[in-house]
Coordinates of C-alpha atoms and ligand atoms in Angstrom, one line a residue:
Chain A
M1 CA -22.3 11.2 24.0
N2 CA -19.1 12.7 23.5
I3 CA -16.3 10.4 22.1
P4 CA -13.1 12.8 22.3
T5 CA -11.7 13.8 19.1
T6 CA -8.2 12.1 19.9
I7 CA -9.9 8.6 19.3
E8 CA -11.2 9.7 16.0
A9 CA -8.0 11.0 14.7
L10 CA -6.1 7.7 15.4
D11 CA -5.3 5.3 12.7
L12 CA -8.3 2.8 12.2
S13 CA -6.4 -0.1 10.7
S14 CA -5.1 -0.1 14.4
T15 CA -8.6 -1.5 15.5
I16 CA -9.4 -4.7 16.1
I17 CA -13.0 -4.3 16.9
Q18 CA -15.3 -1.6 16.3
V19 CA -18.3 -1.2 17.7
E20 CA -21.3 0.7 16.6
N21 CA -24.6 1.5 18.5
L22 CA -24.7 -1.6 20.1
S23 CA -27.7 -1.8 22.7
L24 CA -28.7 -4.8 24.7
H25 CA -32.0 -5.8 26.0
Y26 CA -32.9 -8.6 28.6
N27 CA -36.3 -9.3 28.1
R28 CA -37.0 -5.6 26.6
K29 CA -35.3 -4.3 29.6
P30 CA -32.2 -2.2 28.5
A31 CA -29.1 -3.2 30.0
F32 CA -26.8 -0.8 27.9
A33 CA -27.7 1.4 24.9
E34 CA -26.2 3.0 22.0
V35 CA -22.3 2.3 22.8
S36 CA -19.9 2.8 20.1
L37 CA -16.2 2.6 20.4
P38 CA -13.2 1.2 19.0
I39 CA -10.9 -1.4 20.5
Y40 CA -7.2 -1.2 19.6
R41 CA -5.0 -4.1 18.6
D42 CA -2.6 -5.1 21.0
Q43 CA -3.4 -2.6 23.6
I44 CA -5.2 -2.8 27.0
T45 CA -8.7 -1.2 27.2
S46 CA -10.2 -1.2 30.7
L47 CA -13.7 -0.7 31.1
I48 CA -15.3 0.7 34.4
G49 CA -18.1 2.1 35.9
P50 CA -20.5 1.4 38.7
S51 CA -22.5 -1.8 39.1
G52 CA -25.1 -3.2 36.8
C53 CA -24.2 -0.4 33.9
G54 CA -24.0 -3.4 31.7
K55 CA -20.0 -3.9 31.5
T56 CA -20.5 -7.7 31.6
S57 CA -23.3 -7.6 29.4
F58 CA -21.3 -5.4 26.8
L59 CA -18.3 -8.2 27.3
M60 CA -20.8 -11.2 26.5
C61 CA -22.2 -9.3 23.3
L62 CA -18.4 -9.2 21.6
N63 CA -18.2 -13.3 21.9
R64 CA -21.8 -13.6 21.5
L65 CA -22.4 -15.4 24.9
V66 CA -25.6 -13.4 25.1
D67 CA -26.8 -16.0 22.9
L68 CA -27.0 -18.3 25.7
V69 CA -29.3 -16.1 27.4
P70 CA -32.6 -16.5 27.0
L71 CA -35.1 -13.3 25.8
A72 CA -31.5 -11.2 25.1
K73 CA -32.1 -9.0 22.6
M74 CA -28.7 -7.4 21.0
S75 CA -28.8 -4.6 18.4
G76 CA -26.1 -2.5 16.4
Q77 CA -23.0 -3.5 14.7
I78 CA -19.6 -5.1 15.9
R79 CA -17.0 -5.2 13.3
F80 CA -13.9 -7.6 13.7
N81 CA -11.8 -8.5 10.8
A82 CA -14.2 -6.9 8.5
E83 CA -17.2 -9.0 9.8
D84 CA -20.1 -7.8 11.4
I85 CA -20.1 -10.5 14.1
A86 CA -23.7 -9.0 15.6
Q87 CA -25.0 -10.9 12.9
K88 CA -27.4 -13.6 13.5
K89 CA -25.7 -16.1 10.7
V90 CA -22.2 -15.4 12.2
N91 CA -20.3 -19.1 13.2
V92 CA -20.0 -18.4 17.2
V93 CA -17.8 -21.4 17.5
A94 CA -15.2 -19.7 15.1
L95 CA -15.5 -16.6 16.6
R96 CA -15.4 -17.8 20.5
R97 CA -11.8 -19.4 19.3
K98 CA -10.7 -16.0 18.6
I99 CA -12.0 -14.1 21.2
G100 CA -11.6 -15.8 24.7
M101 CA -12.8 -14.8 27.8
I102 CA -12.0 -14.9 31.4
F103 CA -14.6 -14.4 34.2
Q104 CA -14.6 -13.1 37.4
R105 CA -14.9 -16.3 39.4
P106 CA -12.3 -18.7 38.2
N107 CA -14.5 -21.7 36.5
P108 CA -11.9 -24.5 35.9
F109 CA -13.5 -27.8 34.7
P110 CA -14.0 -30.2 37.2
L111 CA -11.2 -32.5 35.6
S112 CA -7.5 -32.6 35.7
I113 CA -4.9 -29.7 34.8
K114 CA -4.2 -31.1 32.0
K115 CA -7.4 -32.0 30.9
N116 CA -8.6 -28.7 31.2
L117 CA -6.1 -27.3 28.5
E118 CA -6.3 -30.4 26.5
L119 CA -10.2 -29.9 25.7
P120 CA -9.9 -26.8 24.0
L121 CA -6.7 -27.6 22.2
K122 CA -8.1 -30.8 20.8
E123 CA -11.7 -29.3 19.9
H124 CA -9.8 -26.6 17.6
R125 CA -6.2 -26.9 17.0
T126 CA -4.4 -30.4 17.1
K127 CA -4.9 -34.2 18.2
N128 CA -1.3 -34.7 18.1
K129 CA 0.1 -35.8 21.6
A130 CA 3.5 -34.4 21.7
E131 CA 2.2 -31.2 20.1
I132 CA -0.3 -31.0 22.8
E133 CA 2.1 -31.7 25.7
E134 CA 4.3 -28.7 24.1
I135 CA 1.4 -26.4 23.9
I136 CA 0.5 -27.3 27.4
Q137 CA 3.9 -26.3 28.8
T138 CA 4.7 -23.4 27.3
T139 CA 1.2 -21.9 27.8
L140 CA 1.7 -23.0 31.6
E141 CA 5.0 -20.9 31.3
A142 CA 3.6 -18.3 29.8
V143 CA 1.3 -17.9 33.1
G144 CA 3.9 -18.6 35.3
L145 CA 2.1 -21.8 36.6
W146 CA 4.8 -24.6 34.8
K147 CA 6.9 -24.8 38.1
E148 CA 3.9 -25.0 40.4
V149 CA 1.9 -27.7 38.8
K150 CA 4.2 -29.7 36.5
D151 CA 4.2 -32.6 39.0
R152 CA 0.5 -32.5 39.1
L153 CA -0.6 -31.9 35.6
R154 CA -3.1 -35.0 36.4
H155 CA -4.5 -33.9 39.5
S156 CA -7.9 -32.1 39.6
A157 CA -7.6 -28.4 38.7
L158 CA -10.2 -27.7 41.7
L159 CA -7.3 -28.5 44.2
L160 CA -5.3 -25.3 43.1
S161 CA -5.6 -22.0 45.1
G162 CA -8.2 -19.1 43.5
G163 CA -4.8 -17.6 41.7
Q164 CA -3.9 -20.6 40.1
Q165 CA -7.3 -21.6 39.0
Q166 CA -7.5 -18.1 37.3
R167 CA -4.2 -18.3 35.7
L168 CA -5.3 -21.9 34.7
C169 CA -8.5 -20.3 33.0
I170 CA -6.3 -17.8 31.3
A171 CA -4.0 -20.5 30.3
R172 CA -7.2 -22.6 28.8
A173 CA -8.3 -19.1 27.1
L174 CA -4.5 -18.8 25.6
V175 CA -4.0 -22.2 24.2
L176 CA -6.4 -21.2 21.2
E177 CA -4.0 -18.3 20.5
P178 CA -7.1 -15.8 21.0
E179 CA -6.7 -12.4 19.2
L180 CA -8.9 -10.5 21.9
L181 CA -9.1 -11.6 25.3
L182 CA -12.1 -10.4 27.3
M183 CA -11.7 -10.3 31.1
D184 CA -14.3 -9.7 33.3
E185 CA -12.9 -8.5 36.6
P186 CA -10.4 -11.2 36.7
C187 CA -8.8 -10.1 39.8
S188 CA -11.7 -9.4 42.0
A189 CA -12.2 -13.0 43.6
L190 CA -8.4 -13.0 44.6
D191 CA -6.9 -12.1 47.6
P192 CA -4.2 -9.1 47.1
L193 CA -1.0 -11.1 46.1
S194 CA -2.9 -13.1 43.8
S195 CA -4.0 -10.2 42.4
A196 CA -1.1 -8.8 41.8
T197 CA 0.0 -11.8 40.0
V198 CA -2.5 -11.9 37.8
E199 CA -2.3 -8.3 37.1
E200 CA 1.4 -8.8 35.9
L201 CA 0.5 -11.4 33.9
I202 CA -2.2 -9.5 31.9
Q203 CA 0.4 -6.9 31.1
Q204 CA 2.7 -9.2 29.8
L205 CA -0.3 -10.9 27.6
K206 CA -0.3 -7.7 25.9
E207 CA 2.4 -9.0 23.6
K208 CA 0.2 -12.0 22.4
C209 CA -3.1 -10.6 22.1
S210 CA -5.5 -7.2 22.6
L211 CA -7.1 -7.1 25.9
L212 CA -10.4 -5.6 27.1
I213 CA -10.6 -5.8 31.1
V214 CA -13.9 -5.0 33.2
T215 CA -12.5 -3.7 36.9
H216 CA -13.9 -2.0 39.7
N217 CA -10.3 -1.3 40.6
L218 CA -9.4 2.2 39.2
A219 CA -5.8 1.9 40.5
Q220 CA -5.3 -0.9 38.6
A221 CA -7.1 0.6 35.3
R222 CA -4.7 3.0 35.9
R223 CA -1.9 1.2 36.2
I224 CA -2.3 -1.6 33.4
A225 CA -5.0 0.0 30.6
D226 CA -3.7 2.2 27.6
Y227 CA -7.5 3.0 27.0
T228 CA -10.4 3.6 29.3
A229 CA -14.1 3.5 28.8
L230 CA -16.4 4.6 31.5
F231 CA -20.1 3.4 31.3
W232 CA -22.9 5.3 33.5
F233 CA -26.2 5.1 33.9
A234 CA -28.5 7.2 32.2
E235 CA -32.2 6.5 32.8
Q236 CA -31.4 3.2 34.3
T237 CA -29.7 2.3 31.1
G238 CA -25.9 2.0 30.6
K239 CA -24.2 4.4 28.5
L240 CA -20.7 5.2 27.5
I241 CA -20.1 8.5 28.7
E242 CA -16.1 9.2 28.0
Y243 CA -13.4 7.0 26.5
G244 CA -9.8 7.8 25.7
P245 CA -6.4 7.3 26.7
S246 CA -6.1 6.5 30.0
A247 CA -3.8 9.1 30.8
E248 CA -6.5 11.6 29.5
I249 CA -9.2 9.7 31.6
F250 CA -7.7 9.7 34.8
N251 CA -5.6 13.3 34.5
Q252 CA -8.0 15.7 32.3
P253 CA -11.4 13.9 32.1
K254 CA -13.8 16.2 30.1
N255 CA -16.8 15.0 31.6
Q256 CA -18.0 16.4 35.4
I257 CA -19.4 12.8 36.4
T258 CA -16.1 11.2 35.4
E259 CA -14.0 13.7 37.3
A260 CA -16.1 13.0 40.1
Y261 CA -15.8 9.1 39.8
I262 CA -12.0 9.1 39.4
R263 CA -12.2 11.4 42.7
G264 CA -14.0 8.6 44.4
E265 CA -17.0 10.7 45.1
R266 CA -19.4 8.8 43.0
G267 CA -20.2 5.4 41.7
Chain B
M1 CA -41.1 3.2 74.1
L2 CA -41.8 2.6 70.4
K3 CA -38.2 2.2 69.7
Q4 CA -37.5 -0.1 72.6
D5 CA -40.5 -2.3 71.4
L6 CA -38.9 -2.7 67.8
S7 CA -35.3 -3.5 69.3
S8 CA -36.3 -6.3 71.7
P9 CA -37.2 -9.5 70.3
P10 CA -40.7 -10.0 70.3
K11 CA -41.9 -11.6 73.6
G12 CA -44.6 -14.3 72.1
F13 CA -46.6 -16.3 74.4
G14 CA -43.7 -16.2 77.1
G15 CA -40.9 -18.8 78.0
V16 CA -42.8 -21.6 79.1
F17 CA -44.7 -21.7 75.5
D18 CA -41.3 -21.7 73.9
F19 CA -40.2 -23.9 75.7
V20 CA -42.7 -26.5 75.5
L21 CA -42.6 -25.6 71.3
R22 CA -39.4 -26.1 71.0
Q23 CA -38.9 -29.4 73.2
G24 CA -42.2 -30.8 71.5
S25 CA -40.8 -30.1 68.1
T26 CA -37.7 -31.7 69.0
G27 CA -39.5 -34.8 70.3
V28 CA -41.3 -35.1 67.2
I29 CA -38.6 -35.4 65.2
W30 CA -36.8 -37.9 67.4
L31 CA -39.9 -39.9 67.4
G32 CA -40.2 -39.9 63.3
A33 CA -36.7 -40.7 63.1
I34 CA -36.5 -43.8 65.7
F35 CA -40.3 -44.9 64.2
V36 CA -38.5 -44.7 60.3
T37 CA -35.6 -46.5 61.5
A38 CA -37.3 -49.0 63.9
W39 CA -39.8 -49.7 61.2
S40 CA -37.1 -50.7 58.7
M41 CA -34.9 -52.5 61.1
W42 CA -37.9 -54.8 62.3
L43 CA -38.9 -55.4 58.4
I44 CA -35.4 -56.2 57.7
S45 CA -34.4 -58.6 60.6
D46 CA -38.0 -60.4 60.3
I47 CA -36.9 -61.2 56.6
V48 CA -33.4 -62.1 57.7
F49 CA -34.6 -64.0 60.8
N50 CA -37.0 -66.2 59.0
G51 CA -35.3 -66.4 55.6
W52 CA -31.7 -67.4 56.6
A53 CA -32.1 -70.8 57.7
G54 CA -33.4 -71.6 54.1
L55 CA -30.6 -69.7 52.1
S56 CA -27.9 -72.0 50.5
Y57 CA -26.2 -72.8 47.3
D58 CA -28.6 -75.4 46.5
F59 CA -31.7 -72.8 46.8
L60 CA -29.9 -70.5 44.6
T61 CA -29.4 -73.5 42.0
H62 CA -32.0 -75.6 41.8
T63 CA -35.7 -75.6 40.2
P64 CA -38.9 -75.0 42.4
T65 CA -40.6 -78.3 42.9
N66 CA -43.7 -79.2 44.9
A67 CA -45.3 -75.8 43.7
G68 CA -42.2 -73.6 45.3
R69 CA -42.3 -75.4 48.4
E70 CA -39.6 -77.6 48.1
G71 CA -36.4 -77.2 45.8
G72 CA -34.9 -73.8 44.8
I73 CA -35.5 -70.2 42.6
A74 CA -32.8 -70.8 40.0
P75 CA -35.3 -70.3 36.8
I76 CA -36.9 -67.6 39.1
L77 CA -33.6 -65.5 39.3
V78 CA -32.7 -65.9 35.7
S79 CA -36.5 -64.8 34.6
T80 CA -35.9 -61.7 37.4
G81 CA -32.3 -60.8 35.4
L82 CA -33.6 -61.0 31.9
V83 CA -36.4 -59.0 32.9
L84 CA -34.5 -56.5 34.5
A85 CA -31.5 -56.3 31.7
I86 CA -34.6 -55.5 29.1
C87 CA -35.9 -52.6 31.4
M88 CA -32.7 -51.2 31.9
A89 CA -31.3 -51.6 28.3
V90 CA -34.2 -49.8 27.1
S91 CA -34.9 -47.2 29.5
F92 CA -31.5 -45.9 30.3
P93 CA -30.6 -44.6 26.8
I94 CA -34.3 -43.0 26.7
G95 CA -33.8 -41.9 30.0
L96 CA -30.8 -40.1 29.2
G97 CA -32.1 -39.0 26.1
T98 CA -35.1 -37.3 27.1
A99 CA -33.2 -35.8 30.5
I100 CA -30.3 -34.1 28.1
L101 CA -33.5 -32.5 25.8
L102 CA -35.2 -31.6 28.7
S103 CA -32.4 -29.6 30.7
E104 CA -30.3 -28.8 27.9
I105 CA -31.8 -28.3 24.7
T106 CA -35.5 -27.1 25.5
A107 CA -35.4 -23.6 27.1
T108 CA -36.7 -23.8 30.8
D109 CA -40.0 -22.0 30.4
S110 CA -40.5 -23.8 26.8
W111 CA -44.4 -24.6 26.8
W112 CA -43.8 -28.1 25.6
G113 CA -40.9 -28.7 27.9
G114 CA -43.3 -28.3 30.5
M115 CA -45.8 -30.2 29.3
I116 CA -43.3 -33.0 29.4
R117 CA -42.3 -32.5 32.8
R118 CA -45.9 -32.5 34.3
S119 CA -47.0 -35.5 32.4
L120 CA -43.8 -37.2 33.5
D121 CA -44.5 -36.3 37.2
V122 CA -48.2 -37.7 36.8
L123 CA -46.7 -40.9 35.3
A124 CA -44.3 -41.3 38.2
G125 CA -47.5 -41.5 40.5
V126 CA -49.4 -43.9 38.5
P127 CA -49.8 -47.2 40.6
S128 CA -48.1 -49.9 39.0
I129 CA -51.4 -52.2 38.2
V130 CA -52.3 -49.5 35.6
F131 CA -48.8 -50.1 33.9
G132 CA -49.4 -53.6 33.9
L133 CA -52.7 -53.3 32.4
F134 CA -51.1 -51.2 29.9
G135 CA -48.6 -53.3 29.1
N136 CA -50.8 -56.4 28.9
A137 CA -53.2 -54.5 26.2
F138 CA -50.1 -53.0 24.4
F139 CA -47.1 -55.4 24.4
C140 CA -49.0 -58.6 25.2
N141 CA -52.1 -58.2 22.7
I142 CA -51.6 -55.1 20.2
L143 CA -47.8 -56.0 19.5
G144 CA -48.4 -59.8 20.0
L145 CA -45.8 -60.4 22.2
G146 CA -47.9 -62.5 24.8
F147 CA -47.2 -63.0 28.2
S148 CA -43.4 -62.9 27.7
I149 CA -40.4 -61.9 29.5
L150 CA -39.8 -59.0 26.6
S151 CA -43.4 -57.6 27.3
G152 CA -42.6 -57.9 31.1
G153 CA -39.2 -55.9 30.4
L154 CA -40.8 -53.3 27.9
T155 CA -43.8 -52.6 31.1
L156 CA -41.1 -52.1 33.5
A157 CA -39.1 -49.8 31.3
C158 CA -42.4 -47.4 31.0
M159 CA -42.9 -47.6 34.4
V160 CA -39.4 -46.6 35.3
L161 CA -38.5 -44.0 32.9
P162 CA -40.6 -41.0 34.2
I163 CA -38.4 -41.3 37.8
L164 CA -35.2 -41.9 35.5
I165 CA -35.8 -39.1 33.4
R166 CA -36.9 -36.6 36.1
S167 CA -33.8 -37.4 38.6
T168 CA -31.4 -37.5 35.8
E169 CA -32.9 -33.9 34.2
E170 CA -32.3 -32.6 38.3
G171 CA -28.8 -34.0 37.8
F172 CA -27.9 -31.9 34.9
R173 CA -29.6 -29.0 36.4
A174 CA -26.7 -29.2 39.2
V175 CA -24.2 -28.4 36.6
P176 CA -23.4 -25.0 37.5
I177 CA -24.1 -22.0 34.9
A178 CA -20.4 -20.7 35.2
Q179 CA -19.0 -24.3 33.7
K180 CA -21.6 -24.4 30.8
L181 CA -20.5 -20.6 30.1
G182 CA -16.6 -21.3 30.5
A183 CA -17.2 -24.2 27.9
S184 CA -19.1 -22.2 25.7
A185 CA -17.2 -19.4 25.8
L186 CA -14.0 -22.0 24.6
G187 CA -16.0 -22.7 21.6
L188 CA -16.3 -26.4 22.8
S189 CA -19.3 -28.2 20.9
R190 CA -22.3 -29.1 22.3
L191 CA -21.0 -33.0 22.3
S192 CA -18.0 -32.4 23.9
T193 CA -19.4 -30.3 26.5
L194 CA -22.0 -33.1 27.4
F195 CA -19.3 -35.9 27.5
Y196 CA -16.4 -33.9 29.8
I197 CA -18.4 -31.3 31.6
L198 CA -22.3 -31.8 31.8
L199 CA -21.9 -36.0 32.4
P200 CA -19.4 -36.2 35.2
I201 CA -21.3 -33.4 37.2
A202 CA -24.5 -35.0 36.5
V203 CA -23.7 -38.7 37.3
P204 CA -25.1 -38.6 41.0
G205 CA -28.2 -37.5 39.7
L206 CA -28.2 -40.0 36.9
I207 CA -27.1 -43.1 39.8
A208 CA -29.7 -41.6 42.0
G209 CA -32.4 -42.6 39.1
F210 CA -30.8 -45.8 38.5
V211 CA -31.2 -47.1 41.7
L212 CA -34.6 -45.8 42.7
G213 CA -35.6 -47.0 38.9
V214 CA -34.1 -50.5 39.4
G215 CA -35.2 -50.7 43.0
R216 CA -39.0 -50.2 41.8
A217 CA -38.6 -52.3 38.8
V218 CA -37.1 -55.2 40.7
A219 CA -39.9 -55.1 43.5
E220 CA -42.5 -55.0 41.0
T221 CA -45.2 -57.4 41.0
A222 CA -48.5 -56.1 39.6
A223 CA -47.0 -54.7 36.4
L224 CA -45.4 -58.3 35.5
I225 CA -48.3 -60.4 36.6
F226 CA -50.1 -59.5 33.8
T227 CA -47.0 -59.1 31.4
S228 CA -44.4 -61.4 32.2
G229 CA -46.6 -64.1 33.7
Y230 CA -46.0 -66.7 36.6
V231 CA -44.5 -69.8 35.0
D232 CA -41.8 -71.1 37.2
R233 CA -39.4 -73.1 35.0
Y234 CA -36.4 -71.7 32.9
P235 CA -37.5 -69.2 30.2
E236 CA -36.3 -70.5 26.7
S237 CA -36.5 -67.1 24.8
W238 CA -37.4 -63.2 25.0
L239 CA -40.8 -64.0 23.9
D240 CA -41.0 -67.1 26.8
S241 CA -43.2 -66.5 29.8
G242 CA -41.3 -66.5 33.1
R243 CA -41.7 -65.5 36.8
V244 CA -39.6 -62.9 38.6
L245 CA -38.5 -62.9 42.5
S246 CA -41.5 -60.7 43.3
I247 CA -44.3 -62.7 42.0
H248 CA -42.6 -65.9 43.1
I249 CA -42.5 -64.6 46.9
Y250 CA -46.3 -63.0 46.5
D251 CA -47.4 -66.1 44.9
L252 CA -45.6 -68.5 47.9
S253 CA -47.0 -66.6 50.4
M254 CA -50.8 -65.5 49.4
N255 CA -51.4 -69.0 47.1
I256 CA -49.4 -71.7 48.4
A257 CA -49.7 -73.5 51.9
G258 CA -47.0 -74.1 53.6
G259 CA -44.8 -71.7 50.9
E260 CA -43.8 -69.1 54.0
A261 CA -40.5 -70.8 54.8
H262 CA -39.2 -70.6 50.9
A263 CA -41.2 -66.9 50.6
Y264 CA -39.0 -65.8 53.2
T265 CA -35.6 -67.0 52.0
S266 CA -36.9 -65.6 48.4
A267 CA -37.3 -62.3 49.9
L268 CA -34.0 -62.4 51.6
V269 CA -32.6 -63.1 48.2
L270 CA -34.4 -60.2 46.7
L271 CA -33.1 -57.8 49.7
I272 CA -29.5 -58.7 49.0
L273 CA -29.8 -58.2 45.4
V274 CA -31.3 -54.6 45.9
L275 CA -28.3 -53.8 48.1
L276 CA -25.9 -55.4 45.7
I277 CA -27.5 -53.3 42.6
N278 CA -27.1 -50.0 44.9
Q279 CA -23.5 -50.7 45.6
T280 CA -22.5 -51.3 42.4
A281 CA -24.3 -48.4 40.9
S282 CA -22.6 -45.8 43.4
H283 CA -19.3 -47.7 42.6
I284 CA -19.5 -47.4 38.9
G285 CA -20.4 -43.9 39.5
L286 CA -17.6 -43.1 41.6
R287 CA -15.4 -44.5 39.3
Y288 CA -16.8 -42.3 36.6
L289 CA -16.3 -39.1 38.9
R290 CA -12.4 -39.7 39.3
R291 CA -11.9 -41.0 35.9
G292 CA -11.9 -37.2 35.0
V293 CA -9.0 -36.5 36.8
T294 CA -6.5 -38.7 35.9
Ligands
ATP1 N1 -29.0 -12.9 32.2 C1 -29.7 -11.8 32.7 N2 -31.2 -12.0 32.7 C2 -31.6 -10.5 32.7 N3 -30.9 -9.4 33.4 C3 -30.0 -9.5 33.4 C4 -29.2 -10.6 33.0 N4 -27.7 -10.3 33.4 C5 -27.8 -9.1 33.7 N5 -29.0 -8.6 33.8 C6 -29.1 -7.1 34.2 O1 -28.6 -6.3 33.2 C7 -27.8 -4.9 33.7 C8 -26.5 -5.3 33.7 O2 -25.8 -5.8 34.1 P1 -24.2 -6.4 34.0 O3 -24.1 -7.7 34.8 O4 -24.0 -6.4 32.6 O5 -23.4 -5.5 35.1 P2 -22.3 -5.2 35.3 O6 -22.0 -3.9 34.9 O7 -21.2 -6.1 34.6 O8 -22.5 -5.4 36.7 P3 -20.9 -5.5 37.7 O9 -20.1 -4.4 37.8 O10 -22.1 -5.6 39.2 O11 -20.5 -7.1 37.4 C9 -28.5 -5.2 35.2 O12 -29.5 -4.7 35.4 C10 -28.8 -6.7 35.3 O13 -29.8 -6.7 36.3
MG2 MG1 -20.3 -7.7 35.8

């Protein structure tokens, strides 16, 4: 694995997460192996690569959602705020509060729009009604949903369009003020217009938190990501084959596979 | 040649056979449907037709006289209600708890989870008379509760639990994994996940289990004849013996000459009772489902 020297030269205090030698096995079958990379604070990092090379699995390691998968076994280190969060004893509830996640398919709870946001708020931040109202409004404004839904906060969230549902899910993660937001192909289940809206939103989110985004849309990665990581198969196992500033990855890739993938010849 | 054989659909036995097979199977399905509908229509109309005349306010509010040939069924309704209440009060929390344990806490493939599931499936198919004998031995004799409303209710609870647990568990399994992942990703506790996300989605399964359970319980004769007894006066306490509707019907139609008329009317009351319970259960279920939205 050859991580470009430009990365190593960068100031390490600007990294929010440092992944070292991370591997994941599902029932002894490796999903990805020996991934090491830093994720930079207040930047958008994109994760690209062919289907099945372990991108989703990688995200689920960072907030320990893999704990829910029976027979999944993780090894290696993930340094987050001077703590190794790959350790068994880590408080995953506190961790997931700080590292939010958005899924490929919008998954609002089958409750009202308001309840969707209230639930995580009451659990982690405040039970004060006025405060909750205020946070709900500012967060919905931040995701550009307030005007569209302010008159129907008590309606079921399932009645929203796909794009609105996805923005609601983003709002639901944002009410906890995460330090890092993991997004697993957040636009791929949406129509082009909603997809563009969400993409715009993601760019604005950069001011609030760091972002790690899995995407199959190379143009999107190129547009929004400051850094890009490419996962590839090596002996049926996902590996990180190139990582660096998006401009370098897309304009002067060092790896031949990367070059072919970017040009759309492989993958 | 070969290529054409592969691309054209298989000829089979030719047009006539296909036609007969298709029409035949449609016919069989229709026959089955008609038979089932006609059968239950006949049953219900027989009960309504023969029982309607005797149904009155007095019938519901008077005590039976002349071994049930005359008078009403008031004490029997009271006993039925008490037995059902005990059965549900005991089986509902235990059933819900076990279902949660089975579907949410034990891994799907764990050894003892599988064992419990298999035992429950076997128990669900055990004839009710076996439960009656067990209840008589365990509750009436070993625990010393005697022939009583309490013994009857507890025995019914044992009988209903397997159905209740399995169908509630199916309800919990119907919750999409995306919802569970979403809840976990927000760091929601197990308790709030259960209350706000799992329960609302699982309610239909719960209601189905409840209706099946109550339906089986309210119609039960064999399990109760050995446990709650068949004294037809008002029960004075939980430990007093009492006669439930189904036993009353059984007694009137089998043991009492000239009891048919009242047996029919009691059966009609039982029918109405089951319908009422079903309706109320699904009504409460719907209310609960909407609760989350407002
Ligand atoms: N819960 C699971 N149990 C067992 N194997 C799994 C599980 N989830 C994923 N895998 C396997 O792990 C490998 C990586 O899957 P993953 O979903 O992480 O890929 P991905 O890069 O996100 O793919 P895609 O781009 O299609 O979303 C695949 O071979 C997949 O079959
Ligand atoms: Mg994926």
